[in-house]
């Protein structure tokens, strides 16, 4: 069995909207991510995907639960401070909106080399410009783009720069939070293929968050389904798509459009009633296939 890189145990988090009003974003979420795999996380908007990603990278402090990276409890302040340098360098994130994550007043070269400057790391390739050119080439862009600013780039190019910046620290864990959602369909395919190619070359572990199930089916080894902050199903991607067990997963998959016009016209969407299984537990229904069930169902 592959080594566990990330383990999430009973993670819960709420956001306070008013003095006496809060909304539950995560509800006792537990799962593991194995070293070297691509783990997919799907669910509708507001299901808690981005909050979970931010908790894993310590960008958001959960109210309860634990997150272990390499056996380090990153929710423990003492352990986090002791391992801060490792945790900040070996875990990186690619955000959904490259426009917001890239400083429009910085040239591409400065954006890519900023992690080296901040951490006072000597560039392995001799100079900061050579380092920036290397990582830009890695994501399929020419060195001529080093002197440009983000507003001078296309959406796909900006996302490639964001990916290059994340990879420059040679992370073990890369979290991609809906990295293709804001891009055109043709560009989405290029970015997803880029992730696949880079993972084979670099060997990092990828947490890929998306609402496009076709992308997840193509890219991910295992997939978890989030519904209203709760992990309702977890299995290998092939098993999940061929044999969905939870009603919410069935509803999600039934909504995927089909390329064949005849099959699309005959497709029937499955309805899901939120709240029909409020109390329950994530249980193993088949080998490596977990589904949220009412405790009375065993």
Coordinates of C-alpha atoms in Angstrom, one line a residue:
X1 CA 0.0 0.0 0.0
X2 CA 1.3 3.5 -0.9
X3 CA 2.6 5.8 1.9
X4 CA 0.1 8.3 3.3
X5 CA 1.2 11.9 2.8
X6 CA -1.8 13.7 4.1
X7 CA -4.3 12.5 6.7
X8 CA -7.4 14.5 7.6
X9 CA -9.3 13.4 10.8
X10 CA -12.7 14.7 11.8
X11 CA -12.2 18.1 10.3
X12 CA -15.0 20.6 11.0
X13 CA -15.3 24.4 10.4
X14 CA -18.0 27.0 10.5
X15 CA -18.1 30.6 9.4
X16 CA -19.8 33.2 11.6
X17 CA -22.2 35.4 9.6
X18 CA -23.6 37.3 12.5
X19 CA -23.5 37.3 16.3
X20 CA -25.9 34.3 16.6
X21 CA -25.7 33.0 13.0
X22 CA -23.0 30.7 11.5
X23 CA -22.8 28.3 8.6
X24 CA -21.2 24.9 8.7
X25 CA -18.6 24.6 5.9
X26 CA -17.1 21.3 6.9
X27 CA -18.6 18.5 9.0
X28 CA -16.3 15.8 10.5
X29 CA -14.4 15.2 7.2
X30 CA -11.9 12.4 7.2
X31 CA -9.7 10.9 4.4
X32 CA -6.2 10.3 3.4
X33 CA -4.1 11.3 0.3
X34 CA -1.4 8.8 -0.7
X35 CA 2.0 9.9 -1.9
X36 CA 2.3 10.3 -5.6
X37 CA -1.5 10.0 -6.4
X38 CA -3.9 12.5 -7.8
X39 CA -6.8 12.9 -5.4
X40 CA -10.0 14.5 -6.8
X41 CA -12.5 16.4 -4.7
X42 CA -15.8 17.3 -6.3
X43 CA -19.1 18.9 -5.2
X44 CA -21.4 21.7 -6.1
X45 CA -20.5 25.4 -5.3
X46 CA -20.6 25.9 -1.5
X47 CA -20.0 22.3 -0.6
X48 CA -16.8 23.2 1.3
X49 CA -14.1 22.2 -1.3
X50 CA -12.1 25.4 -1.1
X51 CA -12.4 25.7 2.7
X52 CA -11.0 22.1 3.0
X53 CA -8.1 23.0 0.7
X54 CA -7.3 26.1 2.7
X55 CA -7.4 24.2 5.9
X56 CA -5.0 21.6 4.5
X57 CA -2.5 24.3 3.7
X58 CA -3.0 26.2 7.0
X59 CA -4.5 29.2 5.2
X60 CA -7.6 28.7 7.4
X61 CA -7.6 27.3 10.9
X62 CA -10.3 24.7 11.4
X63 CA -12.5 24.7 14.6
X64 CA -12.0 21.1 15.3
X65 CA -10.2 18.0 13.9
X66 CA -6.6 17.3 12.9
X67 CA -4.6 17.4 9.7
X68 CA -1.3 15.4 9.4
X69 CA 1.3 16.0 6.7
X70 CA 4.2 13.6 6.8
X71 CA 3.0 12.7 10.3
X72 CA 3.2 16.4 11.5
X73 CA 0.0 17.7 13.0
X74 CA -0.3 21.0 11.2
X75 CA -3.2 22.1 13.4
X76 CA -0.9 22.0 16.4
X77 CA 0.7 25.4 16.8
X78 CA 3.9 24.0 18.4
X79 CA 4.4 21.4 15.7
X80 CA 3.6 23.9 13.0
X81 CA 6.1 26.5 14.2
X82 CA 8.8 23.7 14.6
X83 CA 8.3 22.6 11.0
X84 CA 7.2 25.9 9.4
X85 CA 10.0 26.0 6.9
X86 CA 9.3 22.5 5.6
X87 CA 5.6 23.0 5.5
X88 CA 5.7 26.3 3.7
X89 CA 8.1 25.0 1.0
X90 CA 6.8 21.5 0.4
X91 CA 3.1 22.4 0.1
X92 CA 2.0 24.8 -2.7
X93 CA -1.3 25.9 -4.1
X94 CA -2.7 27.0 -7.5
X95 CA -5.7 29.2 -7.1
X96 CA -8.8 29.3 -9.3
X97 CA -8.4 33.0 -10.3
X98 CA -4.9 33.7 -11.7
X99 CA -5.9 37.4 -12.1
X100 CA -6.2 37.7 -8.3
X101 CA -3.2 35.4 -7.4
X102 CA -0.7 37.2 -9.6
X103 CA 0.5 40.8 -8.8
X104 CA -0.3 42.8 -12.0
X105 CA 2.5 45.2 -11.2
X106 CA 5.2 42.5 -11.1
X107 CA 6.9 41.1 -14.2
X108 CA 6.7 37.4 -14.8
X109 CA 10.4 37.0 -13.8
X110 CA 9.8 38.6 -10.5
X111 CA 6.7 36.6 -9.8
X112 CA 8.5 33.3 -10.4
X113 CA 11.6 34.2 -8.4
X114 CA 9.9 35.8 -5.5
X115 CA 9.8 32.6 -3.4
X116 CA 13.6 32.3 -3.8
X117 CA 14.1 35.9 -2.7
X118 CA 11.7 35.7 0.3
X119 CA 13.3 32.4 1.5
X120 CA 16.8 33.5 0.6
X121 CA 17.4 30.4 -1.5
X122 CA 20.2 30.3 -3.9
X123 CA 18.8 29.4 -7.4
X124 CA 19.9 25.9 -8.4
X125 CA 20.5 27.1 -12.0
X126 CA 22.8 29.9 -11.1
X127 CA 20.8 33.0 -11.4
X128 CA 17.2 34.1 -10.7
X129 CA 16.5 34.8 -14.4
X130 CA 17.8 31.4 -15.4
X131 CA 15.6 29.8 -12.7
X132 CA 12.6 31.7 -13.9
X133 CA 13.2 30.8 -17.5
X134 CA 13.6 27.1 -16.6
X135 CA 10.2 26.9 -14.8
X136 CA 8.5 29.0 -17.5
X137 CA 9.8 26.5 -20.1
X138 CA 8.6 23.6 -17.9
X139 CA 5.0 24.8 -18.2
X140 CA 5.3 25.4 -22.0
X141 CA 6.1 29.1 -22.3
X142 CA 9.1 30.8 -23.8
X143 CA 11.6 33.0 -21.9
X144 CA 10.4 36.0 -23.9
X145 CA 7.5 36.2 -21.5
X146 CA 9.7 36.9 -18.5
X147 CA 9.6 40.6 -19.0
X148 CA 5.8 40.8 -19.5
X149 CA 3.2 41.7 -16.9
X150 CA 0.2 39.5 -16.1
X151 CA -2.3 41.8 -17.8
X152 CA -0.3 41.3 -21.0
X153 CA -1.0 37.5 -20.9
X154 CA -4.0 35.4 -21.8
X155 CA -5.9 33.6 -19.1
X156 CA -4.3 30.3 -19.9
X157 CA -0.8 31.9 -19.9
X158 CA -1.5 33.5 -16.5
X159 CA -2.5 30.1 -15.1
X160 CA 0.6 28.5 -16.4
X161 CA 2.7 31.2 -14.7
X162 CA 0.8 30.5 -11.4
X163 CA 1.6 26.7 -11.9
X164 CA 5.3 27.5 -12.6
X165 CA 5.5 29.6 -9.4
X166 CA 4.0 26.8 -7.3
X167 CA 6.4 24.2 -8.9
X168 CA 9.5 26.4 -8.4
X169 CA 9.7 25.2 -4.8
X170 CA 9.5 21.6 -6.0
X171 CA 6.6 20.7 -3.7
X172 CA 5.6 17.3 -2.5
X173 CA 1.9 18.4 -2.3
X174 CA 0.3 20.6 -4.9
X175 CA -3.3 21.7 -4.3
X176 CA -5.1 22.9 -7.4
X177 CA -8.3 24.7 -6.4
X178 CA -10.5 24.6 -9.5
X179 CA -7.6 25.8 -11.7
X180 CA -9.4 25.6 -15.0
X181 CA -12.9 26.9 -14.0
X182 CA -12.2 30.5 -15.3
X183 CA -10.7 29.3 -18.6
X184 CA -12.2 28.5 -22.1
X185 CA -12.9 24.9 -22.8
X186 CA -10.0 24.4 -25.2
X187 CA -7.6 26.0 -22.7
X188 CA -9.0 23.8 -19.9
X189 CA -7.9 20.7 -21.7
X190 CA -4.4 22.1 -22.2
X191 CA -4.0 22.9 -18.5
X192 CA -5.3 19.5 -17.3
X193 CA -2.9 17.7 -19.7
X194 CA -0.1 20.0 -18.3
X195 CA -0.9 18.8 -14.8
X196 CA -0.7 15.2 -15.9
X197 CA 2.6 15.7 -17.7
X198 CA 4.1 17.7 -14.8
X199 CA 3.1 15.1 -12.2
X200 CA 4.8 12.3 -14.2
X201 CA 8.0 14.5 -14.5
X202 CA 8.1 15.9 -11.0
X203 CA 6.4 13.1 -9.0
X204 CA 4.4 15.4 -6.7
X205 CA 1.1 14.5 -5.1
X206 CA -1.9 16.4 -6.5
X207 CA -5.1 17.4 -4.8
X208 CA -7.3 18.4 -7.7
X209 CA -10.5 20.3 -6.8
X210 CA -13.1 20.7 -9.5
X211 CA -16.8 20.7 -10.3
X212 CA -16.2 19.4 -13.8
X213 CA -16.6 15.6 -13.4
X214 CA -15.2 14.8 -16.8
X215 CA -11.9 16.5 -15.8
X216 CA -11.8 14.5 -12.6
X217 CA -12.6 11.2 -14.4
X218 CA -9.7 11.9 -16.8
X219 CA -7.1 13.0 -14.3
X220 CA -7.7 11.5 -10.8
X221 CA -6.8 8.2 -9.2
X222 CA -9.3 8.5 -6.3
X223 CA -12.2 10.9 -5.8
X224 CA -14.1 12.2 -2.8
X225 CA -17.5 13.7 -3.0
X226 CA -18.4 16.6 -0.7
X227 CA -22.1 17.5 0.0
X228 CA -22.9 20.4 2.3
X229 CA -19.6 20.1 4.0
X230 CA -19.7 16.3 4.5
X231 CA -17.7 13.7 2.6
X232 CA -20.5 11.4 1.4
X233 CA -18.5 9.0 -0.9
X234 CA -14.9 8.1 -1.5
X235 CA -13.6 5.5 -3.9
X236 CA -11.2 5.0 -6.9
X237 CA -12.4 7.2 -9.7
X238 CA -13.2 4.3 -12.0
X239 CA -15.3 2.7 -9.3
X240 CA -17.0 5.9 -8.3
X241 CA -18.1 6.7 -11.9
X242 CA -19.1 3.2 -12.7
X243 CA -20.9 2.4 -9.4
X244 CA -22.0 5.5 -7.5
X245 CA -23.7 4.5 -4.3
X246 CA -24.7 7.7 -2.6
X247 CA -27.8 9.5 -4.0
X248 CA -25.9 12.8 -4.2
X249 CA -23.1 11.2 -6.3
X250 CA -25.8 9.6 -8.5
X251 CA -27.4 13.0 -9.0
X252 CA -24.1 14.7 -9.8
X253 CA -23.2 12.0 -12.4
X254 CA -26.6 12.0 -14.0
X255 CA -26.3 15.8 -14.7
X256 CA -23.1 15.3 -16.8
X257 CA -24.0 16.1 -20.4
X258 CA -23.4 13.4 -23.0
X259 CA -21.7 14.1 -26.4
X260 CA -24.1 11.8 -28.3
X261 CA -27.2 13.8 -29.1
X262 CA -29.5 10.7 -28.9
X263 CA -28.1 9.6 -25.5
X264 CA -28.3 13.2 -24.3
X265 CA -32.0 13.5 -25.2
X266 CA -32.7 10.2 -23.4
X267 CA -30.7 11.1 -20.3
X268 CA -32.7 11.4 -17.1
X269 CA -31.4 13.5 -14.3
X270 CA -31.6 12.0 -10.8
X271 CA -33.1 14.2 -8.1
X272 CA -31.5 14.5 -4.7
X273 CA -33.2 15.6 -1.5
X274 CA -30.8 17.4 0.8
X275 CA -31.0 16.3 4.4
X276 CA -32.4 12.8 3.9
X277 CA -29.4 11.3 5.6
X278 CA -28.4 13.8 8.2
X279 CA -27.2 11.3 10.8
X280 CA -24.8 8.7 9.7
X281 CA -21.2 7.5 9.3
X282 CA -18.8 7.0 6.4
X283 CA -18.7 3.2 6.1
X284 CA -16.9 0.8 3.7
X285 CA -19.5 -0.6 1.4
X286 CA -17.0 -2.4 -0.8
X287 CA -13.2 -2.7 -0.7
X288 CA -11.8 0.9 -0.8
X289 CA -15.3 2.2 -1.5
X290 CA -16.7 4.3 1.3
X291 CA -20.2 5.8 1.4
X292 CA -22.2 7.9 4.0
X293 CA -24.9 5.8 5.5
X294 CA -27.4 6.1 8.3
X295 CA -26.0 4.3 11.3
X296 CA -29.2 2.2 11.5
X297 CA -28.4 0.8 8.1
X298 CA -25.1 -0.6 9.3

